[in-house]
XYZ file of C-alpha atoms in Angstrom:
638
model
C 72.088 50.629 44.580
C 68.800 51.223 42.511
C 70.685 49.755 39.379
C 71.342 46.862 40.728
C 67.802 46.636 42.255
C 66.567 46.633 38.867
C 68.388 44.427 37.413
C 67.070 41.564 40.329
C 63.998 42.136 39.236
C 64.518 41.745 35.917
C 63.252 38.790 34.664
C 65.740 36.239 33.454
C 65.377 35.684 29.280
C 65.754 31.466 28.430
C 67.601 30.205 25.371
C 65.365 27.890 23.730
C 66.401 25.715 20.535
C 63.502 26.432 18.236
C 64.215 22.816 17.099
C 63.257 21.420 20.040
C 60.377 23.271 20.756
C 57.169 21.063 20.681
C 54.003 22.924 19.379
C 51.036 22.537 21.512
C 48.174 21.324 19.181
C 45.020 22.747 19.512
C 42.386 21.652 21.555
C 38.959 20.369 19.778
C 35.884 21.471 21.560
C 34.097 18.840 21.929
C 30.512 18.430 20.371
C 27.170 16.713 22.148
C 26.328 13.555 20.170
C 22.628 15.303 20.069
C 23.892 17.545 17.889
C 24.079 17.668 14.366
C 27.554 17.725 13.757
C 28.107 15.243 16.421
C 25.693 13.186 14.678
C 26.892 13.467 11.296
C 30.674 13.071 12.921
C 29.188 9.311 14.485
C 27.759 8.717 10.595
C 28.749 5.423 9.300
C 28.297 5.300 5.157
C 26.393 2.895 3.469
C 26.297 0.625 0.547
C 23.181 2.384 -0.748
C 25.369 5.678 -0.603
C 27.878 4.239 -3.045
C 25.182 2.270 -5.222
C 25.384 3.790 -8.883
C 21.634 5.360 -9.791
C 20.463 3.165 -12.397
C 18.977 5.682 -14.600
C 16.934 3.530 -17.264
C 14.841 5.739 -18.450
C 17.931 7.064 -20.250
C 18.769 4.615 -22.001
C 17.663 2.855 -25.500
C 15.119 -0.086 -24.588
C 15.455 -3.645 -26.077
C 13.903 -4.876 -28.439
C 14.891 -8.413 -28.588
C 12.868 -9.672 -25.646
C 15.539 -10.053 -23.697
C 14.852 -8.826 -19.922
C 18.501 -9.255 -18.709
C 22.065 -10.045 -19.328
C 22.876 -11.102 -15.457
C 20.616 -12.270 -12.801
C 21.945 -13.528 -9.289
C 19.800 -14.000 -6.192
C 19.980 -15.866 -2.807
C 17.068 -17.975 -3.639
C 13.676 -17.834 -0.375
C 13.819 -17.936 2.838
C 11.730 -20.483 3.872
C 9.324 -20.764 7.300
C 10.815 -22.332 10.228
C 9.882 -26.135 11.548
C 6.518 -26.302 13.544
C 7.777 -26.476 17.430
C 4.840 -27.903 19.435
C 3.306 -26.706 22.991
C 1.563 -29.831 23.697
C -1.711 -28.061 24.909
C -4.201 -30.789 24.963
C -7.696 -29.828 23.382
C -11.240 -30.645 25.509
C -12.995 -33.719 23.939
C -16.257 -35.035 26.069
C -14.704 -34.197 28.744
C -11.018 -35.480 27.718
C -8.119 -33.716 27.331
C -6.465 -34.923 24.202
C -2.295 -33.831 23.302
C -2.652 -34.052 19.321
C 0.013 -35.009 16.958
C 2.530 -31.717 16.137
C 0.969 -31.976 12.286
C -2.762 -31.427 13.971
C -1.827 -29.042 16.293
C -0.673 -26.998 14.265
C -3.604 -26.499 12.701
C -5.478 -26.091 15.630
C -3.002 -23.464 16.699
C -4.398 -21.750 12.620
C -8.157 -22.485 13.721
C -7.468 -20.498 17.297
C -5.829 -17.482 14.867
C -8.450 -17.432 12.704
C -11.987 -17.939 15.134
C -12.128 -14.565 16.371
C -12.519 -13.463 12.716
C -15.651 -12.771 10.287
C -14.231 -16.588 9.264
C -14.639 -18.235 12.446
C -18.729 -17.689 11.864
C -18.362 -19.083 8.511
C -19.922 -22.770 8.243
C -17.689 -23.695 4.752
C -14.078 -22.105 6.637
C -15.289 -24.286 9.753
C -16.682 -27.574 7.442
C -12.811 -27.207 5.526
C -11.015 -26.399 8.601
C -12.432 -29.683 10.365
C -11.553 -31.547 7.250
C -7.847 -30.676 7.117
C -7.524 -30.966 11.315
C -8.753 -34.718 10.539
C -6.028 -35.431 7.340
C -3.139 -34.548 9.515
C -4.843 -37.264 12.635
C -3.749 -41.041 12.616
C -6.125 -43.842 11.531
C -6.681 -44.734 14.535
C -6.975 -41.373 16.212
C -10.102 -41.053 19.047
C -11.624 -38.357 16.686
C -11.489 -40.317 13.993
C -12.449 -43.168 15.222
C -15.484 -42.049 17.284
C -16.206 -39.820 14.288
C -16.452 -36.124 16.636
C -17.649 -33.357 14.524
C -16.399 -29.657 15.129
C -18.550 -28.677 17.941
C -17.864 -31.310 20.352
C -13.986 -29.993 20.403
C -12.996 -27.503 22.998
C -9.961 -25.463 21.682
C -9.736 -22.860 24.264
C -6.812 -24.194 26.375
C -5.095 -23.391 22.942
C -6.852 -20.372 22.154
C -5.618 -19.060 25.816
C -1.886 -20.347 25.458
C -1.163 -18.660 22.205
C -2.905 -15.329 23.704
C -0.529 -15.344 26.484
C 2.530 -16.232 24.235
C 1.060 -12.716 22.617
C 0.558 -10.863 25.418
C 3.738 -11.466 26.191
C 5.949 -11.072 22.863
C 3.936 -7.625 22.797
C 5.347 -6.831 26.211
C 8.536 -7.604 25.894
C 8.794 -5.479 22.652
C 7.498 -2.899 24.612
C 9.884 -3.317 27.236
C 12.900 -3.100 25.299
C 15.187 -0.081 25.228
C 16.392 1.999 22.327
C 19.414 0.023 21.973
C 17.649 -3.156 22.201
C 15.636 -2.558 19.579
C 18.289 -1.190 16.950
C 20.695 -4.534 17.874
C 16.922 -6.767 16.927
C 16.790 -4.557 13.817
C 20.094 -5.475 12.709
C 20.228 -9.086 13.327
C 17.128 -9.092 11.501
C 18.528 -7.070 8.832
C 21.933 -9.180 8.377
C 19.839 -12.567 8.775
C 17.294 -11.215 5.466
C 19.474 -8.475 3.972
C 20.833 -11.144 1.544
C 17.591 -12.633 0.622
C 15.857 -8.936 -0.095
C 18.389 -7.524 -3.165
C 19.044 -9.544 -5.994
C 22.365 -8.717 -8.852
C 20.451 -7.544 -11.651
C 22.367 -6.737 -14.898
C 25.448 -6.185 -11.924
C 23.320 -3.404 -10.552
C 21.833 -4.524 -7.190
C 18.134 -4.561 -6.957
C 15.842 -4.706 -4.586
C 13.173 -7.925 -4.291
C 9.513 -7.478 -4.529
C 9.682 -10.641 -1.542
C 11.680 -13.264 -0.453
C 9.832 -15.670 1.904
C 7.513 -18.067 1.397
C 4.029 -17.451 1.600
C 3.663 -19.006 5.972
C 1.359 -22.222 6.290
C -1.992 -21.179 7.545
C -5.890 -21.592 6.377
C -6.750 -20.326 3.273
C -9.236 -17.271 3.680
C -9.763 -15.989 -0.011
C -11.958 -13.025 -0.802
C -15.642 -12.901 -0.211
C -17.190 -16.255 -0.141
C -14.330 -18.255 -1.515
C -15.770 -21.781 -1.655
C -12.110 -23.071 -0.534
C -11.746 -21.337 2.605
C -10.462 -23.055 5.667
C -8.426 -25.233 3.891
C -5.049 -25.733 4.790
C -2.244 -24.359 2.946
C 0.860 -26.430 3.348
C 4.637 -25.691 4.109
C 6.898 -24.741 1.415
C 9.922 -26.437 1.071
C 13.047 -25.979 -1.676
C 11.517 -29.058 -3.484
C 8.749 -26.918 -4.672
C 10.522 -24.071 -5.588
C 11.974 -23.643 -9.144
C 14.370 -20.453 -9.576
C 15.629 -18.566 -12.389
C 19.382 -17.189 -13.004
C 22.386 -16.577 -15.263
C 24.483 -20.074 -15.976
C 27.115 -18.713 -14.742
C 25.856 -17.528 -11.123
C 26.324 -19.427 -8.043
C 23.270 -21.869 -7.229
C 21.706 -20.318 -3.960
C 22.582 -22.334 -0.897
C 19.982 -23.721 0.824
C 20.056 -22.589 5.200
C 21.170 -25.038 7.377
C 17.602 -25.809 8.839
C 16.711 -27.021 5.235
C 19.180 -29.531 5.293
C 18.729 -32.491 3.166
C 16.364 -30.640 0.647
C 17.341 -29.455 -2.957
C 16.048 -26.855 -5.345
C 13.231 -28.503 -7.563
C 14.855 -27.402 -10.998
C 16.807 -24.245 -11.787
C 16.221 -22.371 -14.750
C 18.197 -19.841 -17.427
C 15.310 -18.317 -19.371
C 16.296 -14.056 -19.595
C 13.080 -13.492 -21.674
C 11.474 -13.389 -18.167
C 12.081 -11.516 -15.206
C 10.707 -13.754 -12.566
C 13.547 -14.876 -10.301
C 11.625 -18.064 -8.503
C 8.210 -19.712 -8.463
C 6.432 -22.024 -6.393
C 2.684 -23.767 -6.679
C 0.383 -22.707 -4.226
C -1.326 -26.405 -2.196
C -4.724 -24.690 -2.533
C -5.672 -23.586 -5.624
C -2.026 -24.487 -8.176
C -1.793 -21.353 -8.912
C 1.761 -20.347 -9.207
C 3.529 -17.868 -6.901
C 6.232 -15.947 -8.651
C 9.004 -13.107 -6.853
C 9.704 -10.556 -8.912
C 12.163 -7.800 -8.647
C 10.362 -4.846 -6.042
C 8.068 -1.695 -7.531
C 11.300 0.394 -7.796
C 13.540 -1.814 -10.058
C 14.038 -1.323 -13.385
C 12.370 -3.729 -14.651
C 8.940 -3.018 -13.049
C 9.492 1.091 -13.554
C 9.587 0.005 -17.398
C 6.470 -1.880 -17.460
C 4.933 0.966 -15.579
C 5.886 3.357 -18.600
C 4.969 1.369 -21.118
C 1.640 0.625 -19.823
C 0.924 4.764 -19.421
C 2.370 5.338 -23.154
C -0.035 2.429 -24.697
C -2.664 4.569 -22.219
C -1.415 7.482 -24.098
C -1.418 5.968 -27.557
C -4.597 5.327 -26.990
C -5.678 8.532 -26.524
C -5.200 9.832 -29.625
C -6.851 6.723 -31.027
C -9.789 7.002 -28.698
C -12.406 8.702 -31.302
C -11.658 6.421 -34.552
C -12.235 3.451 -31.878
C -15.572 4.970 -30.543
C -16.632 5.321 -34.203
C -16.004 1.724 -34.759
C -18.102 0.263 -31.932
C -20.626 2.331 -32.385
C -21.196 1.319 -35.480
C -21.174 -2.344 -34.439
C -23.616 -1.300 -31.717
C -25.768 0.023 -34.522
C -25.115 -3.246 -36.573
C -28.621 -6.073 -37.229
C -25.781 -8.597 -36.283
C -26.253 -9.982 -33.263
C -22.955 -10.984 -32.475
C -21.773 -7.174 -33.568
C -23.879 -5.427 -31.394
C -23.108 -7.192 -28.554
C -19.216 -6.566 -28.935
C -19.596 -2.763 -29.757
C -22.010 -2.695 -26.755
C -19.231 -4.365 -24.717
C -16.922 -2.321 -25.446
C -19.330 0.804 -24.951
C -19.035 -0.281 -21.162
C -15.562 -1.013 -20.558
C -14.844 2.622 -21.938
C -17.418 4.406 -20.387
C -17.806 2.296 -17.344
C -14.384 1.163 -16.709
C -15.487 -2.601 -16.008
C -12.964 -5.288 -16.325
C -14.048 -7.530 -19.018
C -14.285 -10.617 -16.945
C -13.687 -14.348 -17.157
C -14.991 -17.478 -17.402
C -15.062 -18.651 -14.158
C -15.871 -22.305 -12.065
C -18.152 -21.492 -9.115
C -16.711 -24.396 -7.133
C -12.754 -23.840 -7.449
C -13.585 -20.160 -7.580
C -15.642 -16.732 -6.054
C -18.631 -15.896 -8.343
C -16.437 -12.509 -9.406
C -17.692 -11.267 -12.893
C -16.899 -8.983 -14.981
C -18.377 -7.109 -18.150
C -18.443 -10.297 -20.703
C -19.959 -12.554 -17.945
C -22.563 -9.963 -16.754
C -25.937 -12.640 -15.974
C -29.447 -10.515 -16.433
C -30.055 -10.040 -12.874
C -27.058 -7.988 -12.036
C -28.334 -5.182 -13.968
C -31.614 -3.125 -13.446
C -33.309 -0.775 -15.863
C -35.235 2.408 -15.242
C -36.737 3.474 -18.715
C -37.411 6.926 -17.011
C -34.847 7.820 -16.322
C -32.561 5.950 -19.355
C -30.171 5.231 -16.204
C -29.128 1.391 -15.823
C -28.040 -0.088 -12.247
C -25.464 -2.552 -11.808
C -24.537 -4.598 -9.213
C -22.482 -7.403 -8.940
C -19.273 -8.731 -7.512
C -16.090 -7.529 -9.262
C -12.402 -8.561 -8.752
C -11.821 -9.725 -4.688
C -15.408 -9.857 -4.463
C -15.507 -6.004 -3.759
C -18.980 -5.165 -4.566
C -20.118 -3.267 -7.778
C -23.093 -1.147 -7.050
C -23.466 1.771 -10.194
C -26.236 3.670 -10.979
C -25.499 5.218 -14.508
C -27.219 6.827 -17.342
C -26.343 5.750 -20.740
C -26.356 6.153 -24.352
C -30.375 5.129 -25.479
C -28.649 3.308 -28.119
C -26.500 1.065 -25.609
C -30.221 1.367 -23.399
C -31.768 -0.249 -26.397
C -28.969 -3.018 -26.765
C -29.073 -3.877 -23.457
C -32.859 -3.943 -22.529
C -33.064 -6.420 -25.778
C -29.829 -9.319 -24.512
C -31.837 -9.609 -21.428
C -35.618 -9.685 -23.247
C -36.976 -13.338 -22.332
C -34.052 -14.560 -20.147
C -33.742 -16.260 -16.882
C -31.746 -14.110 -13.963
C -29.207 -16.495 -13.828
C -28.348 -16.124 -18.267
C -25.499 -14.149 -19.647
C -26.249 -10.973 -20.885
C -23.871 -11.278 -23.436
C -24.232 -15.257 -24.671
C -22.963 -14.911 -28.348
C -19.470 -13.260 -27.241
C -16.812 -14.568 -25.083
C -13.592 -12.664 -23.769
C -11.326 -13.987 -25.947
C -13.671 -12.715 -28.946
C -13.968 -9.728 -27.051
C -10.144 -9.360 -27.066
C -9.421 -10.284 -30.235
C -11.832 -7.290 -31.756
C -9.514 -4.448 -29.293
C -6.554 -5.735 -30.488
C -7.852 -5.312 -33.999
C -9.237 -1.862 -32.911
C -5.028 -1.692 -31.521
C -2.129 -3.327 -30.874
C -2.010 -5.023 -27.874
C -5.116 -2.995 -26.755
C -6.795 -4.265 -24.078
C -10.099 -3.386 -21.316
C -6.711 -2.320 -18.176
C -5.503 -0.121 -21.152
C -9.168 1.334 -21.252
C -8.800 1.392 -17.444
C -5.564 3.115 -17.931
C -6.606 5.926 -19.801
C -9.858 6.713 -18.475
C -8.144 7.044 -14.807
C -5.854 9.157 -16.921
C -7.696 11.473 -18.736
C -10.308 12.086 -15.498
C -7.168 12.823 -13.199
C -5.758 15.041 -16.232
C -9.236 16.964 -16.740
C -9.926 17.071 -12.880
C -6.601 19.419 -12.208
C -7.286 21.285 -15.124
C -10.181 23.068 -13.348
C -7.898 24.172 -10.453
C -7.287 28.086 -10.263
C -7.665 31.044 -8.048
C -11.445 30.873 -8.581
C -11.951 27.457 -7.064
C -9.188 27.495 -4.601
C -7.117 29.290 -2.126
C -3.320 28.605 -4.754
C -1.727 30.205 -2.170
C -2.536 27.465 0.628
C -0.228 23.974 0.147
C -3.231 21.853 2.637
C -6.311 23.396 -0.336
C -4.436 22.636 -3.495
C -4.040 19.110 -1.983
C -7.658 18.821 -1.163
C -8.151 19.691 -4.424
C -6.119 17.156 -5.930
C -7.520 14.507 -2.854
C -10.932 15.410 -4.585
C -9.418 14.575 -8.054
C -8.185 11.507 -6.932
C -11.675 10.176 -4.992
C -13.383 10.823 -8.638
C -11.173 8.342 -10.499
C -10.987 6.135 -7.911
C -14.659 5.686 -7.753
C -15.297 5.436 -11.455
C -12.863 2.483 -11.274
C -14.785 1.304 -8.313
C -11.816 0.891 -5.733
C -13.363 0.726 -2.398
C -12.473 -0.363 0.786
C -14.153 -1.420 4.355
C -14.512 1.548 6.581
C -10.605 1.103 8.557
C -10.916 -0.230 12.283
C -8.972 2.886 13.592
C -11.383 5.304 11.379
C -13.075 6.478 14.807
C -10.625 6.739 16.529
C -8.503 8.815 13.892
C -11.316 10.910 13.691
C -11.783 11.483 17.894
C -8.461 12.895 17.544
C -8.327 14.973 15.061
C -11.889 16.714 16.055
C -9.891 16.568 19.580
C -7.051 19.192 18.136
C -9.581 21.350 16.279
C -11.268 21.838 19.557
C -8.200 22.437 21.727
C -7.513 25.121 18.973
C -11.026 26.668 18.613
C -10.435 26.740 22.322
C -7.047 28.576 21.920
C -8.382 31.047 19.286
C -11.252 32.213 21.545
C -8.601 32.627 24.532
C -6.748 35.246 22.276
C -9.655 36.582 21.128
C -11.523 37.345 24.911
C -7.375 38.949 25.665
C -7.694 40.737 22.667
C -10.957 42.253 23.894
C -9.850 42.729 27.043
C -6.811 44.597 26.239
C -8.956 47.286 24.476
C -10.943 47.877 27.676
C -9.522 50.027 30.640
C -8.309 47.653 33.245
C -6.937 48.733 36.717
C -2.727 47.973 37.012
C -2.460 44.916 38.254
C -5.710 43.391 37.295
C -4.747 40.041 35.568
C -6.816 39.069 32.714
C -9.148 35.665 33.498
C -10.507 33.214 30.514
C -14.135 32.013 30.661
C -14.143 28.601 28.677
C -16.707 28.654 26.315
C -16.751 24.814 26.481
C -16.896 22.410 29.214
C -14.815 19.410 27.973
C -12.023 21.435 27.384
C -11.966 22.930 30.773
C -9.857 20.385 32.216
C -7.018 19.798 29.736
C -6.837 22.977 28.639
C -3.316 24.804 28.485
C -3.411 28.369 28.567
C -1.778 30.268 25.086
C -1.879 33.694 26.979
C 0.975 34.305 28.938
C 1.856 37.442 31.042
C 2.547 40.901 29.431
C 1.693 39.621 25.885
C 1.112 42.734 23.763
C -1.706 43.392 20.947
C 0.955 42.723 17.742
C 1.878 39.235 19.085
C -2.042 38.413 19.900
C -3.033 38.995 16.537
C 0.059 37.266 14.803
C -1.204 34.156 16.858
C -4.600 34.584 15.673
C -3.746 34.313 12.380
C -1.647 31.493 13.054
C -4.629 29.310 14.624
C -6.724 30.321 12.002
C -4.647 29.136 9.789
C -4.201 25.823 11.682
C -7.398 25.245 12.217
C -8.479 25.774 8.223
C -5.771 22.912 7.903
C -7.604 20.860 11.098
C -10.654 20.856 9.015
C -9.646 20.381 5.634
C -8.260 16.788 7.196
C -11.111 15.671 8.533
C -13.406 16.377 5.889
C -10.996 14.893 3.603
C -10.482 12.150 5.714
C -14.161 11.401 6.603
C -14.740 11.493 2.336
C -12.151 8.872 2.024
C -12.987 6.505 4.429
C -14.840 4.149 1.935
C -12.706 5.222 -0.889
C -9.216 3.439 -1.693
C -7.620 5.978 -3.467
C -3.877 4.251 -3.652
C -5.091 1.172 -5.981
C -5.658 4.297 -8.957
C -1.920 6.108 -7.953
C -0.449 3.124 -8.226
C -1.840 1.194 -10.949
C -4.060 3.466 -13.145
C -3.236 7.339 -13.536
C -0.171 8.588 -15.115
C 2.542 9.400 -12.225
C 3.417 12.701 -14.274
C 0.295 14.108 -14.826
C 0.671 14.276 -10.453
C 4.181 15.551 -10.481
C 3.412 18.004 -13.297
C 0.652 19.069 -11.283
C 2.551 19.550 -8.095
C 5.530 21.779 -10.300
C 2.955 24.076 -11.857
C 1.280 25.027 -8.221
C 4.800 24.459 -6.355
C 3.646 21.726 -4.408
C 5.772 19.306 -2.704
C 6.119 16.313 -3.825
C 5.696 14.397 -0.865
C 2.288 15.642 0.249
C 0.242 13.478 -3.176
C 3.631 10.474 -3.379
C 4.585 8.457 -0.388
C 8.326 7.324 -0.055
C 7.277 3.551 -1.522
C 5.181 5.848 -4.637
C 8.524 7.895 -5.360
C 10.767 5.087 -4.866
C 8.397 3.379 -7.750
C 8.168 5.852 -10.052
C 11.354 7.908 -10.140
C 11.295 8.199 -14.284
C 8.104 10.444 -13.349
C 9.209 12.656 -11.217
C 11.670 14.407 -14.664
C 8.072 15.686 -15.810
C 8.011 19.333 -17.022
C 5.187 21.495 -15.254
C 3.694 21.566 -18.706
C 3.124 17.979 -19.169
C -0.380 16.811 -20.622
C -1.589 13.065 -20.696
């Protein structure tokens, strides 16, 4: 019986054909989309990942003057045609709807009326002339000889403000998916125009849109401010591409139009150009700052400045000899070159004051621009430089230069030229005699780079805490500011400067308050207190009491308190550095010298030597602009 019972309880074995058995697939773990692995699985490769890297700096330079062997691009994007809104203006209590062309000019005025240009008489006068030109001869404003102050544009201004406000609210209300969709659509439309095929490699264009129509503003007190910049059409544009490349097709909106001309000139690097309707200047389209063409020009520019450094002593000896010459022409040539070298001035071109703003350089300085102080042997230069930026500098000059400048100004009227016996052409020829292809800009590049090199060489442990990246960066920013001041790279105080400073000061106050709380808690821990007694912090700053967030948690130990105090101390130092540097650089355009005048290899070498990340000095745009400089060694010297 027992044996029968055991047999019944014994499980039955099933004979299975192994060939017919189905393998069970291992289950795949589900990953959240927000995780890094999930994001990698959802990643889609783009063209940029497979684009070959153009290491042009490792190739031999082409010395036959040919810029490219193949060039293909899609031309330019044009501003869309104007759609009238038929909002009337008010003239003598009459509502008048302007023709579309005049209505568009009125829109331009409404956009500029709230800026500084809206109060300038020259701007208003030129705008009014531009508006009347767009009206038919029998229009009421022309027949009655209406003046600007008799017309009220407030209806159009209100309408445009409402459209802007609605667009901003719509943009704010968009979801993340909608913003990404709009971005993809924009990239799909503009993508073909933003790149060119240059020597069979894809290069990014610098600009691919024509300038939109509007009222010309210019720099400073430009005599043509307020004139109408007309809309650009394909008939204004000249293209440059390879003879075997397809001619770019025009957008369907431009049906019935045609390109002005198509060139095949491999000795130039521009893709296309058109003429500005206000100044009749050519507006060229080039490849972007990070392209091989621009990179090669930058590299050769800085190499030329380094070559000047090897001959600077000979050149200075030569122009000092001319400063002592009896011939007045040689005396002026030597003194002008001295000012280019020591003060990093621009050479200055002769200009028609009726056509351009009254900006001057070295050769076009007038007696009214200079003031002498004989006791201190200093001169004060006060004039409008490039882009109508005021140059105001008091500097002590060499006694010989002081004597020569005084001689050149003697018995002259205030409007007379100081260097009246030489011109920019004569000075440039003299510079080329000193060194091939030498110009005033080479002097500026050399002086900017050597000044940066000399300033950075002063860094050591006795000057800066070399263990702190923020302190090293502050030292670099101070050197950069010295160069910007030398080159007169100024700017107006940004509109958001005070707001940014208030935010930084608020963050500093919060950090200080948190440190105070931790220090009070640390003292409380060292004092005897009852078992259930709770720490309470009394605020030292009344302003911080409302928005204060306590950093002291229940049961916080003494070691943790010391660590937090040390962290906040470093954070406070960093915040103080940021506040001081932001306030010191509020009127200095330090980025201009980084982009155009200081050899980037000096900065990269400095970063490698002191183990400072390049990202702290060069933003993404500059790193793309100077890829060749990223290979500089830590022992590079300009």
